[in-house]
Short mmCIF file of C-alpha atoms in Angstrom, two decimals:
data_model
loop_
_atom_site.label_atom_id
_atom_site.label_comp_id
_atom_site.label_asym_id
_atom_site.label_seq_id
_atom_site.Cartn_x
_atom_site.Cartn_y
_atom_site.Cartn_z
CA MET B 1101 156.75 98.77 117.32
CA ARG B 1102 156.22 97.86 113.71
CA GLY B 1103 153.77 100.72 113.53
CA TRP B 1104 156.44 103.15 114.67
CA ARG B 1105 158.91 101.96 112.04
CA ARG B 1106 156.35 102.21 109.30
CA LYS B 1107 155.44 105.70 110.47
CA THR B 1108 159.07 106.89 110.57
CA ILE B 1109 159.70 105.53 107.10
CA GLY B 1110 156.52 107.25 105.94
CA TYR B 1111 157.64 110.62 107.31
CA ILE B 1112 161.13 110.26 105.77
CA GLY B 1113 159.64 109.35 102.39
CA ALA B 1114 157.23 112.30 102.56
CA ALA B 1115 160.06 114.67 103.52
CA ILE B 1116 162.15 113.51 100.56
CA ALA B 1117 159.23 113.93 98.16
CA ILE B 1118 158.54 117.46 99.42
CA ILE B 1119 162.21 118.45 99.20
CA VAL B 1120 162.46 117.20 95.63
CA LEU B 1121 159.28 119.01 94.53
CA TRP B 1122 160.39 122.12 96.39
CA GLN B 1123 163.78 122.07 94.67
CA LEU B 1124 162.13 121.68 91.28
CA GLY B 1125 159.71 124.51 92.06
CA ALA B 1126 162.53 126.79 93.21
CA LEU B 1127 164.50 126.09 90.05
CA ALA B 1128 161.50 126.70 87.81
CA ILE B 1129 160.39 129.94 89.48
CA ASP B 1130 163.89 131.25 90.17
CA SER B 1131 162.89 134.02 92.58
CA ARG B 1132 164.47 135.24 95.81
CA ALA B 1133 161.06 134.83 97.47
CA LEU B 1134 161.22 131.04 97.00
CA PRO B 1135 164.62 129.81 98.14
CA GLY B 1136 165.43 126.15 97.54
CA PRO B 1137 165.32 123.57 100.33
CA VAL B 1138 169.12 123.70 100.87
CA PRO B 1139 169.39 127.35 101.99
CA ALA B 1140 166.10 127.07 103.90
CA LEU B 1141 167.16 123.95 105.81
CA THR B 1142 170.58 125.49 106.46
CA ALA B 1143 168.92 128.60 107.88
CA PHE B 1144 166.62 126.35 109.93
CA SER B 1145 169.47 124.37 111.47
CA THR B 1146 171.69 127.39 112.19
CA ALA B 1147 168.87 129.57 113.54
CA PHE B 1148 167.08 126.82 115.43
CA TRP B 1149 168.64 126.96 118.89
CA SER B 1150 169.70 130.60 118.83
CA ASP B 1151 166.63 132.16 117.39
CA LEU B 1152 163.79 129.90 116.31
CA ALA B 1153 163.32 127.57 119.28
CA PRO B 1154 161.81 130.17 121.69
CA HIS B 1155 159.27 131.16 119.03
CA LEU B 1156 158.40 127.53 118.33
CA ALA B 1157 158.00 126.96 122.07
CA ALA B 1158 155.75 130.03 122.41
CA SER B 1159 153.48 128.87 119.58
CA THR B 1160 153.37 125.28 120.86
CA TRP B 1161 152.43 126.46 124.35
CA ARG B 1162 149.61 128.62 122.98
CA VAL B 1163 148.11 125.84 120.86
CA VAL B 1164 148.43 123.16 123.53
CA ALA B 1165 147.08 125.35 126.34
CA ALA B 1166 144.18 126.62 124.25
CA THR B 1167 143.30 123.15 122.97
CA ALA B 1168 143.35 121.71 126.47
CA LEU B 1169 141.24 124.56 127.79
CA GLY B 1170 138.76 124.37 124.93
CA THR B 1171 138.42 120.59 125.33
CA VAL B 1172 137.89 120.71 129.07
CA LEU B 1173 135.20 123.36 128.67
CA ALA B 1174 133.44 122.07 125.56
CA VAL B 1175 133.30 118.28 125.94
CA PRO B 1176 131.33 118.03 129.20
CA LEU B 1177 128.97 120.78 128.09
CA GLY B 1178 128.47 119.27 124.64
CA LEU B 1179 127.83 115.77 126.00
CA MET B 1180 125.36 117.17 128.50
CA LEU B 1181 123.47 119.08 125.80
CA GLY B 1182 123.39 115.94 123.67
CA ARG B 1183 121.86 113.89 126.47
CA SER B 1184 119.44 116.45 127.90
CA PRO B 1185 116.73 117.62 125.50
CA ARG B 1186 115.70 120.31 127.97
CA ALA B 1187 119.15 121.89 128.27
CA ASP B 1188 119.58 121.50 124.53
CA ALA B 1189 116.37 123.40 123.82
CA VAL B 1190 117.75 126.36 125.75
CA PHE B 1191 121.38 126.36 124.68
CA ALA B 1192 121.40 124.92 121.14
CA PRO B 1193 119.98 128.11 119.50
CA LEU B 1194 122.63 130.13 121.30
CA VAL B 1195 125.38 127.82 120.11
CA PHE B 1196 124.19 127.77 116.52
CA LEU B 1197 123.92 131.55 116.39
CA ILE B 1198 127.56 131.94 117.40
CA TYR B 1199 129.00 128.84 115.71
CA PRO B 1200 129.02 130.16 112.09
CA ILE B 1201 130.86 133.37 113.00
CA PRO B 1202 134.54 132.93 112.13
CA LYS B 1203 136.09 133.40 115.55
CA VAL B 1204 139.10 135.16 114.04
CA VAL B 1205 136.98 138.31 113.64
CA PHE B 1206 137.24 138.73 117.40
CA LEU B 1207 141.01 139.10 117.15
CA PRO B 1208 140.99 142.94 117.23
CA VAL B 1209 138.68 142.95 120.25
CA LEU B 1210 140.82 140.42 122.09
CA LEU B 1211 144.03 142.28 121.30
CA VAL B 1212 142.55 145.46 122.74
CA LEU B 1213 141.10 143.77 125.81
CA LEU B 1214 143.82 141.25 126.63
CA GLY B 1215 146.94 142.82 125.16
CA LEU B 1216 149.57 141.51 122.77
CA GLY B 1217 150.80 138.62 124.95
CA ASP B 1218 149.73 135.01 125.34
CA ALA B 1219 146.28 135.67 126.74
CA SER B 1220 144.66 137.11 123.60
CA LYS B 1221 145.98 134.30 121.41
CA ILE B 1222 145.07 131.54 123.81
CA VAL B 1223 141.54 132.87 124.24
CA LEU B 1224 141.05 133.17 120.48
CA ILE B 1225 142.19 129.59 119.82
CA THR B 1226 140.20 128.32 122.79
CA LEU B 1227 137.10 129.84 121.19
CA ILE B 1228 137.76 128.01 117.93
CA VAL B 1229 138.45 124.65 119.55
CA PHE B 1230 135.57 125.12 121.97
CA PHE B 1231 132.88 125.55 119.34
CA GLN B 1232 134.14 122.75 117.10
CA LEU B 1233 134.23 120.34 120.03
CA LEU B 1234 130.95 121.54 121.51
CA VAL B 1235 129.02 120.82 118.33
CA THR B 1236 130.78 117.48 117.78
CA ALA B 1237 130.34 116.28 121.36
CA ARG B 1238 126.68 117.26 121.33
CA ASP B 1239 125.97 115.41 118.09
CA ALA B 1240 127.98 112.37 119.18
CA ALA B 1241 126.06 112.16 122.45
CA ARG B 1242 122.75 112.42 120.60
CA ALA B 1243 123.69 109.60 118.24
CA ILE B 1244 124.31 107.02 120.99
CA PRO B 1245 121.97 104.06 120.41
CA ALA B 1246 119.21 103.79 122.98
CA GLY B 1247 120.03 100.09 123.40
CA SER B 1248 123.48 100.82 124.83
CA VAL B 1249 122.02 103.15 127.42
CA LEU B 1250 119.16 100.79 128.21
CA SER B 1251 121.41 97.80 128.83
CA VAL B 1252 123.60 99.75 131.25
CA ARG B 1253 120.61 101.30 133.00
CA SER B 1254 119.06 97.86 133.44
CA LEU B 1255 122.19 96.90 135.38
CA GLY B 1256 121.27 99.62 137.85
CA ALA B 1257 123.39 102.44 136.46
CA GLY B 1258 122.52 106.01 137.38
CA ARG B 1259 123.02 109.11 135.23
CA LEU B 1260 126.68 109.47 136.12
CA ASP B 1261 127.38 105.80 135.43
CA VAL B 1262 125.74 106.14 132.03
CA PHE B 1263 128.03 109.09 131.26
CA ARG B 1264 131.11 107.29 132.44
CA HIS B 1265 130.49 103.90 130.85
CA VAL B 1266 128.52 104.84 127.73
CA VAL B 1267 128.35 108.49 126.72
CA ILE B 1268 132.01 109.50 127.13
CA PRO B 1269 133.62 106.43 125.53
CA ALA B 1270 131.06 106.41 122.70
CA ALA B 1271 131.80 110.05 121.85
CA LEU B 1272 135.60 109.86 122.14
CA PRO B 1273 136.45 108.84 118.56
CA ASP B 1274 134.35 111.72 117.20
CA ILE B 1275 135.97 114.09 119.66
CA PHE B 1276 139.44 113.11 118.44
CA THR B 1277 138.42 113.71 114.85
CA ALA B 1278 137.14 117.15 115.83
CA LEU B 1279 140.38 117.83 117.69
CA ARG B 1280 142.46 117.05 114.59
CA ILE B 1281 140.37 119.37 112.45
CA GLY B 1282 140.13 121.99 115.19
CA THR B 1283 143.87 122.15 115.87
CA GLY B 1284 144.51 122.56 112.13
CA THR B 1285 142.28 125.63 112.10
CA ALA B 1286 143.83 126.75 115.36
CA VAL B 1287 147.38 126.78 113.96
CA ALA B 1288 146.23 128.80 110.93
CA VAL B 1289 144.52 131.37 113.14
CA LEU B 1290 147.49 131.41 115.50
CA PHE B 1291 149.72 132.45 112.59
CA LEU B 1292 147.43 135.36 111.84
CA ALA B 1293 147.19 136.42 115.48
CA GLU B 1294 150.94 136.26 116.02
CA SER B 1295 151.71 138.11 112.82
CA ILE B 1296 149.39 140.99 113.78
CA GLY B 1297 150.20 141.49 117.43
CA GLY B 1298 153.13 140.69 119.71
CA THR B 1299 156.80 139.86 119.34
CA SER B 1300 156.89 136.12 119.83
CA GLY B 1301 155.69 132.96 118.11
CA LEU B 1302 156.26 131.46 114.69
CA GLY B 1303 153.77 133.83 113.08
CA TYR B 1304 155.77 136.80 114.30
CA TYR B 1305 159.05 135.12 113.27
CA ILE B 1306 157.84 134.47 109.71
CA VAL B 1307 156.39 137.93 109.12
CA ASP B 1308 159.40 139.58 110.74
CA ALA B 1309 161.77 137.68 108.42
CA TRP B 1310 159.60 138.67 105.48
CA GLY B 1311 159.88 142.33 106.55
CA ARG B 1312 163.66 142.01 106.58
CA LEU B 1313 163.51 140.33 103.18
CA SER B 1314 165.27 137.36 104.77
CA TYR B 1315 163.51 134.66 102.81
CA ASP B 1316 165.75 131.85 104.05
CA ALA B 1317 164.81 132.69 107.66
CA MET B 1318 161.16 132.98 106.61
CA PHE B 1319 161.23 129.45 105.28
CA ALA B 1320 162.99 128.27 108.41
CA GLY B 1321 159.91 129.56 110.26
CA ILE B 1322 157.60 127.76 107.84
CA ILE B 1323 159.49 124.50 108.49
CA GLY B 1324 158.97 125.17 112.21
CA MET B 1325 155.24 125.52 111.53
CA ALA B 1326 155.20 122.13 109.79
CA LEU B 1327 156.99 120.58 112.77
CA LEU B 1328 154.44 122.08 115.12
CA GLY B 1329 151.65 120.50 113.08
CA VAL B 1330 153.32 117.07 113.12
CA VAL B 1331 153.92 117.20 116.87
CA ILE B 1332 150.28 118.07 117.61
CA TYR B 1333 148.97 115.44 115.21
CA GLU B 1334 151.17 112.72 116.67
CA LEU B 1335 150.28 113.67 120.25
CA LEU B 1336 146.61 113.30 119.36
CA GLU B 1337 147.30 109.96 117.66
CA LEU B 1338 149.06 108.73 120.77
CA ALA B 1339 146.24 109.83 123.05
CA GLU B 1340 143.62 108.26 120.80
CA ALA B 1341 145.52 104.98 120.55
CA ARG B 1342 145.54 104.81 124.34
CA LEU B 1343 141.97 105.92 124.96
CA CYS B 1344 140.19 104.31 122.01
CA ARG B 1345 141.95 100.97 121.72
CA TRP B 1346 138.69 99.27 120.81
CA THR B 1347 138.43 101.13 117.49
CA ARG B 1348 141.70 99.57 116.34
CA VAL B 1349 140.96 95.91 116.95
CA GLU B 1350 140.81 93.72 113.91
CA ARG B 1351 137.84 91.51 113.33
CA MET Z 196 112.21 84.46 146.44
CA ALA Z 197 112.11 85.71 142.89
CA GLY Z 198 108.85 84.65 141.37
CA LEU Z 199 107.31 87.16 138.96
CA VAL Z 200 103.68 88.27 139.16
CA ALA Z 201 101.92 90.74 136.90
CA GLN Z 202 98.52 91.94 138.08
CA GLY Z 203 96.27 93.84 135.69
CA VAL Z 204 99.20 95.56 134.04
CA SER Z 205 98.44 98.12 131.32
CA LEU Z 206 100.88 100.25 129.39
CA ALA Z 207 100.40 102.52 126.39
CA TYR Z 208 103.14 104.25 124.44
CA THR Z 209 102.44 107.83 123.53
CA GLY Z 210 103.07 108.18 119.83
CA VAL Z 211 102.63 110.87 117.22
CA GLY Z 212 98.88 111.34 116.70
CA ARG Z 213 97.74 108.30 118.63
CA ASP Z 214 98.73 106.12 121.53
CA THR Z 215 99.68 102.49 121.12
CA VAL Z 216 98.39 100.11 123.74
CA ALA Z 217 101.12 97.52 124.33
CA LEU Z 218 99.59 95.69 127.27
CA GLU Z 219 96.07 95.85 128.72
CA HIS Z 220 94.93 94.23 131.98
CA PHE Z 221 97.74 91.75 131.67
CA ASP Z 222 98.03 88.97 134.24
CA LEU Z 223 100.85 86.51 134.57
CA SER Z 224 102.39 84.47 137.32
CA VAL Z 225 105.79 82.79 137.12
CA ALA Z 226 106.79 80.64 140.09
CA GLU Z 227 110.15 80.88 141.72
CA GLY Z 228 112.71 78.88 139.76
CA GLU Z 229 110.31 78.30 136.89
CA PRO Z 230 111.51 78.66 133.31
CA VAL Z 231 108.82 80.25 131.18
CA ALA Z 232 108.89 81.02 127.48
CA ILE Z 233 106.69 83.74 125.98
CA ILE Z 234 105.86 83.63 122.32
CA GLY Z 235 103.53 85.65 120.19
CA PRO Z 236 103.23 87.75 117.06
CA SER Z 237 105.26 90.90 116.63
CA GLY Z 238 103.92 93.81 118.62
CA CYS Z 239 102.15 91.76 121.27
CA GLY Z 240 103.92 93.56 124.10
CA LYS Z 241 106.46 90.83 124.88
CA SER Z 242 109.42 93.17 125.11
CA THR Z 243 107.36 95.72 127.03
CA LEU Z 244 106.59 93.06 129.61
CA LEU Z 245 110.31 92.41 130.18
CA LEU Z 246 111.08 96.13 130.45
CA LEU Z 247 108.33 96.43 133.05
CA ALA Z 248 109.58 93.40 134.97
CA SER Z 249 113.13 94.75 135.00
CA GLY Z 250 111.92 98.09 136.33
CA MET Z 251 112.93 100.05 133.24
CA LEU Z 252 109.32 101.07 132.58
CA CYS Z 253 106.46 101.80 134.93
CA PRO Z 254 102.98 100.47 134.17
CA ASP Z 255 100.09 102.92 133.62
CA ALA Z 256 97.90 100.65 135.71
CA GLY Z 257 98.29 97.45 137.69
CA ARG Z 258 101.51 96.30 139.27
CA LEU Z 259 104.39 93.89 138.96
CA LEU Z 260 105.83 91.92 141.84
CA VAL Z 261 109.20 90.23 141.93
CA GLY Z 262 109.77 88.05 144.96
CA GLY Z 263 106.62 89.51 146.48
CA LYS Z 264 107.85 93.09 146.27
CA GLU Z 265 106.49 95.66 143.88
CA VAL Z 266 108.92 96.62 141.11
CA THR Z 267 109.71 100.33 141.26
CA GLY Z 268 113.12 100.41 139.59
CA PRO Z 269 116.06 98.21 138.57
CA ARG Z 270 116.47 95.38 141.06
CA LEU Z 271 119.85 94.09 142.15
CA ALA Z 272 119.33 90.43 141.31
CA THR Z 273 117.35 90.85 138.10
CA ALA Z 274 119.31 90.46 134.88
CA LEU Z 275 117.98 91.62 131.52
CA ILE Z 276 119.53 90.25 128.34
CA LEU Z 277 118.55 92.17 125.22
CA GLN Z 278 118.33 91.16 121.60
CA ASP Z 279 121.50 93.04 120.62
CA PHE Z 280 123.25 91.64 123.72
CA GLY Z 281 123.71 95.13 125.22
CA LEU Z 282 127.50 94.87 125.17
CA LEU Z 283 129.66 97.97 125.15
CA PRO Z 284 132.17 97.84 122.27
CA TRP Z 285 134.69 100.03 124.12
CA LYS Z 286 135.03 97.67 127.06
CA THR Z 287 136.97 94.42 127.08
CA VAL Z 288 135.27 91.09 127.63
CA PHE Z 289 136.27 91.25 131.28
CA HIS Z 290 134.94 94.75 131.84
CA ASN Z 291 131.72 93.98 130.02
CA ALA Z 292 131.18 90.97 132.25
CA ALA Z 293 131.99 93.01 135.36
CA LEU Z 294 129.96 96.08 134.37
CA GLY Z 295 126.88 95.20 136.40
CA LEU Z 296 129.04 94.67 139.47
CA GLU Z 297 130.88 97.93 138.88
CA VAL Z 298 127.74 100.06 138.73
CA ARG Z 299 126.57 98.27 141.86
CA ARG Z 300 129.76 99.35 143.63
CA VAL Z 301 131.04 95.85 144.30
CA THR Z 302 134.67 95.89 145.43
CA ARG Z 303 137.38 95.42 142.85
CA ALA Z 304 138.58 92.06 144.19
CA GLU Z 305 135.10 90.60 144.29
CA ARG Z 306 134.34 91.99 140.83
CA ARG Z 307 137.39 90.24 139.48
CA GLU Z 308 136.53 86.92 141.08
CA ARG Z 309 132.87 86.88 140.11
CA ALA Z 310 133.42 88.09 136.54
CA MET Z 311 136.24 85.61 135.94
CA SER Z 312 134.28 82.66 137.26
CA SER Z 313 131.20 83.54 135.21
CA LEU Z 314 133.34 83.98 132.08
CA ALA Z 315 134.86 80.58 132.73
CA ARG Z 316 131.38 79.11 133.02
CA VAL Z 317 130.39 80.27 129.54
CA GLY Z 318 133.76 79.29 128.06
CA LEU Z 319 135.25 82.76 127.56
CA ALA Z 320 138.09 82.57 130.10
CA GLU Z 321 140.73 82.89 127.40
CA PHE Z 322 139.20 86.02 125.89
CA VAL Z 323 139.10 88.35 128.88
CA ASP Z 324 141.23 91.02 127.15
CA ALA Z 325 139.48 90.91 123.78
CA TYR Z 326 136.93 93.50 122.70
CA PRO Z 327 133.39 92.51 121.64
CA GLY Z 328 134.30 93.52 118.08
CA GLU Z 329 136.79 90.66 118.00
CA LEU Z 330 134.23 88.03 119.02
CA SER Z 331 131.82 85.95 116.96
CA GLY Z 332 128.07 86.37 117.45
CA GLY Z 333 127.84 83.28 119.63
CA MET Z 334 130.71 84.43 121.84
CA ARG Z 335 129.10 87.84 122.28
CA GLN Z 336 125.92 86.15 123.42
CA ARG Z 337 127.92 84.08 125.86
CA LEU Z 338 129.42 87.28 127.19
CA ALA Z 339 125.95 88.76 127.73
CA VAL Z 340 125.04 85.61 129.66
CA ALA Z 341 128.26 85.87 131.69
CA ARG Z 342 127.34 89.42 132.69
CA ALA Z 343 124.00 88.16 134.04
CA LEU Z 344 125.73 85.29 135.85
CA ALA Z 345 128.24 87.67 137.45
CA LEU Z 346 125.29 89.48 139.02
CA ASP Z 347 124.25 86.19 140.57
CA ALA Z 348 120.77 86.95 139.26
CA ASP Z 349 117.83 84.95 140.53
CA LEU Z 350 115.55 86.37 137.83
CA LEU Z 351 116.74 86.21 134.26
CA LEU Z 352 114.74 88.17 131.66
CA MET Z 353 115.70 87.50 128.07
CA ASP Z 354 114.36 89.36 125.05
CA GLU Z 355 114.95 87.24 121.95
CA PRO Z 356 118.50 86.67 123.08
CA LEU Z 357 119.43 84.27 120.30
CA SER Z 358 117.59 85.72 117.33
CA ALA Z 359 120.72 87.15 115.71
CA LEU Z 360 122.59 83.84 115.68
CA ASP Z 361 122.85 81.18 113.01
CA ALA Z 362 121.00 77.90 113.61
CA LEU Z 363 123.96 75.86 114.89
CA THR Z 364 125.30 78.53 117.24
CA ARG Z 365 121.78 78.99 118.43
CA GLU Z 366 121.32 75.35 119.47
CA ASP Z 367 124.67 75.54 121.20
CA LEU Z 368 123.55 78.59 123.21
CA GLN Z 369 120.17 77.01 123.95
CA ASP Z 370 122.05 74.07 125.47
CA LEU Z 371 124.14 76.50 127.51
CA LEU Z 372 121.07 78.35 128.81
CA LEU Z 373 119.40 75.06 129.72
CA GLU Z 374 122.52 73.79 131.47
CA LEU Z 375 122.82 77.00 133.49
CA TRP Z 376 119.19 76.78 134.50
CA ARG Z 377 119.63 73.14 135.57
CA GLN Z 378 122.55 74.14 137.77
CA ARG Z 379 121.17 77.38 139.21
CA ARG Z 380 117.39 77.01 139.10
CA HIS Z 381 116.78 80.71 138.60
CA THR Z 382 113.44 82.10 137.56
CA CYS Z 383 113.61 82.60 133.84
CA VAL Z 384 111.40 84.51 131.41
CA LEU Z 385 112.39 84.04 127.80
CA VAL Z 386 110.75 86.03 125.04
CA THR Z 387 111.29 84.39 121.69
CA HIS Z 388 110.06 84.18 118.13
CA SER Z 389 111.20 80.61 117.74
CA ILE Z 390 108.72 77.80 118.43
CA GLU Z 391 111.43 75.21 119.03
CA GLU Z 392 113.32 77.51 121.35
CA ALA Z 393 110.18 78.13 123.37
CA VAL Z 394 109.54 74.39 123.72
CA PHE Z 395 113.18 73.65 124.50
CA LEU Z 396 113.60 76.32 127.18
CA GLY Z 397 110.12 76.84 128.62
CA ARG Z 398 108.51 74.50 131.13
CA ARG Z 399 105.44 76.55 130.39
CA VAL Z 400 105.00 78.28 127.06
CA ILE Z 401 102.74 81.30 127.09
CA VAL Z 402 101.14 82.43 123.86
CA LEU Z 403 100.24 86.09 123.61
CA SER Z 404 97.63 87.67 121.38
CA PRO Z 405 98.46 90.70 119.25
CA ARG Z 406 98.18 94.25 120.48
CA PRO Z 407 97.11 94.81 123.15
CA GLY Z 408 98.91 91.77 124.53
CA ARG Z 409 96.93 89.22 126.51
CA VAL Z 410 97.59 85.61 127.39
CA SER Z 411 95.70 83.61 124.77
CA ALA Z 412 96.98 80.12 125.61
CA VAL Z 413 99.35 78.30 127.91
CA VAL Z 414 101.12 75.11 126.87
CA ASP Z 415 102.43 72.91 129.67
CA ASN Z 416 105.69 71.30 128.82
CA PRO Z 417 106.64 69.16 131.83
CA ARG Z 418 109.42 67.19 130.18
CA MET Z 419 111.41 70.30 129.32
CA GLY Z 420 114.98 69.98 130.54
CA GLU Z 421 115.18 66.19 130.26
CA PRO Z 422 118.27 64.94 128.47
CA GLY Z 423 117.69 64.46 124.76
CA TYR Z 424 114.27 66.10 124.88
CA ARG Z 425 114.95 67.89 121.61
CA ASN Z 426 114.90 64.55 119.76
CA THR Z 427 111.72 63.08 121.22
CA SER Z 428 108.37 62.85 119.49
CA GLU Z 429 106.83 64.69 122.42
CA PHE Z 430 109.06 67.68 121.71
CA TYR Z 431 107.87 67.60 118.13
CA GLU Z 432 104.21 67.37 119.18
CA ARG Z 433 104.59 70.35 121.48
CA CYS Z 434 106.03 72.34 118.60
CA VAL Z 435 103.10 71.37 116.41
CA GLU Z 436 100.61 72.30 119.09
CA LEU Z 437 102.27 75.63 119.63
CA ARG Z 438 102.33 76.37 115.94
CA ARG Z 439 98.64 75.69 115.68
CA LEU Z 440 97.94 78.04 118.56
CA LEU Z 441 100.05 80.72 116.95
CA ALA Z 442 98.27 80.22 113.65
CA GLU Z 443 95.02 80.96 115.42
CA GLU Z 444 96.55 84.23 116.55
CA GLY Z 445 97.46 84.97 112.96
CA ALA Z 446 101.18 84.86 113.69
CA VAL Z 447 101.87 81.96 111.35
CA GLY Z 448 99.50 80.62 108.78
CA ALA Z 449 101.04 79.71 105.49
CA LEU Z 450 102.65 76.55 106.80
CA VAL Z 451 99.59 75.04 108.47
CA ASP Z 452 97.37 72.59 106.71
CA ARG Z 453 94.03 73.41 108.30
CA GLU Z 454 92.40 70.05 107.43
CA THR Z 455 94.96 67.74 108.96
CA GLY Z 456 96.63 70.16 111.34
CA ARG Z 457 99.96 69.11 109.88
CA VAL Z 458 102.63 71.69 110.34
CA GLU Z 459 106.06 72.23 108.97
CA VAL Z 460 108.31 72.85 111.91
CA GLY Z 461 110.99 75.23 110.90
CA GLU Z 462 113.20 77.95 112.24
CA GLY Z 463 111.42 80.91 113.79
CA ALA Z 464 107.87 82.10 113.40
#
């Protein structure tokens, strides 16, 4: 509980600091393109339920669905590659050929093939999350000390037991780190995808407001983006605190 | 039931460029319920022997028998305790102790009962919900022992189990291991680098020669396990004898006065 209070106070303090800096910046630049925090927050609160909320929900759904899909596909495969030199020899070159390509370049292809709706965006973000997690899970599984595996095997554990009791828990902290980084990239790419194709999502909302020269509404969308980021980050924190309790014990 | 016999066992590790022979035509016989300590210079195949006996490795030649049956894989009632304790940091004390039972598909209720009683035996009953990271070195070692006890093992294989502990904790754990052996009378093979530990916990102490490992001497130690043995002159004499034998193997040398045979008995080899 103390953790929650500290966290809330931290967020409030950070919000105040940003608002102050924002106000100073708006005063110094004095341009219509950078409204101060007061008109932006007013636009956010008035537009939220009527206008903004459906877009926020659409973007949240896309990120969450794609992240879940990418995780479910990448983690088992990555852990398996990390533990099986033979499978790794076959698949690792394939992975490392595709990994460096920025997945966002496939956006035009996906828009043509899957249309302007949810599917193209979810597939694009899934690709990003998938490759980040695949590489992380593979490396984490490779780095597991032989002693941990040996001690469990000497107890009579088979391959599946070793995965369940050693490989998966050992790789989890790394997987959460990759998820935090991966979802950050995912939100950035989501903005681009939504601003190019479709009529829903925060990316669309922001670019649409820009087109109408409604800068207050544009900033309301940007605030929505920040909220989306916080929600995802905190959800991951919560999941990690539950699943990786052992990393938080004090010695 | 669970005596250990090695007959002409050979094993070589395939390395880069050349193979390393760890054991060659190795023979050993440990009677049921007998506590044996194995000591020798680094690289004499001590750890390899335990891995073979636990069924984690297969010999290139020869065979190992536990309880009269050839070892072909991990055996239900054999417990292996490794140097780094083999604990899993992501599992609580309770789940670490119960791990062997869990992978052997023992029912939940029985797992609970056996793990709790073995934790109580090593003095960790109050720490069931802690993680290994919260325990001291001695407590972690106790947990590793509790895991073996939960399996109700009749053959306990220990690979330098106490080498990471400070001297006081180490004597404490040696007392615990001795006490458990007195109560349970399991067959026990202890690999150690410490002369005193070998004399304290081995009714027979087997000295191995360097690579490839062979039995170079056997020291009988019939009074092992008697109360207060650690403080007797006989204990001291056994240590001296063992140190001389090890010096002949080139494992220790600096501390032996070759004229008088006087030896400084210290920690470790």
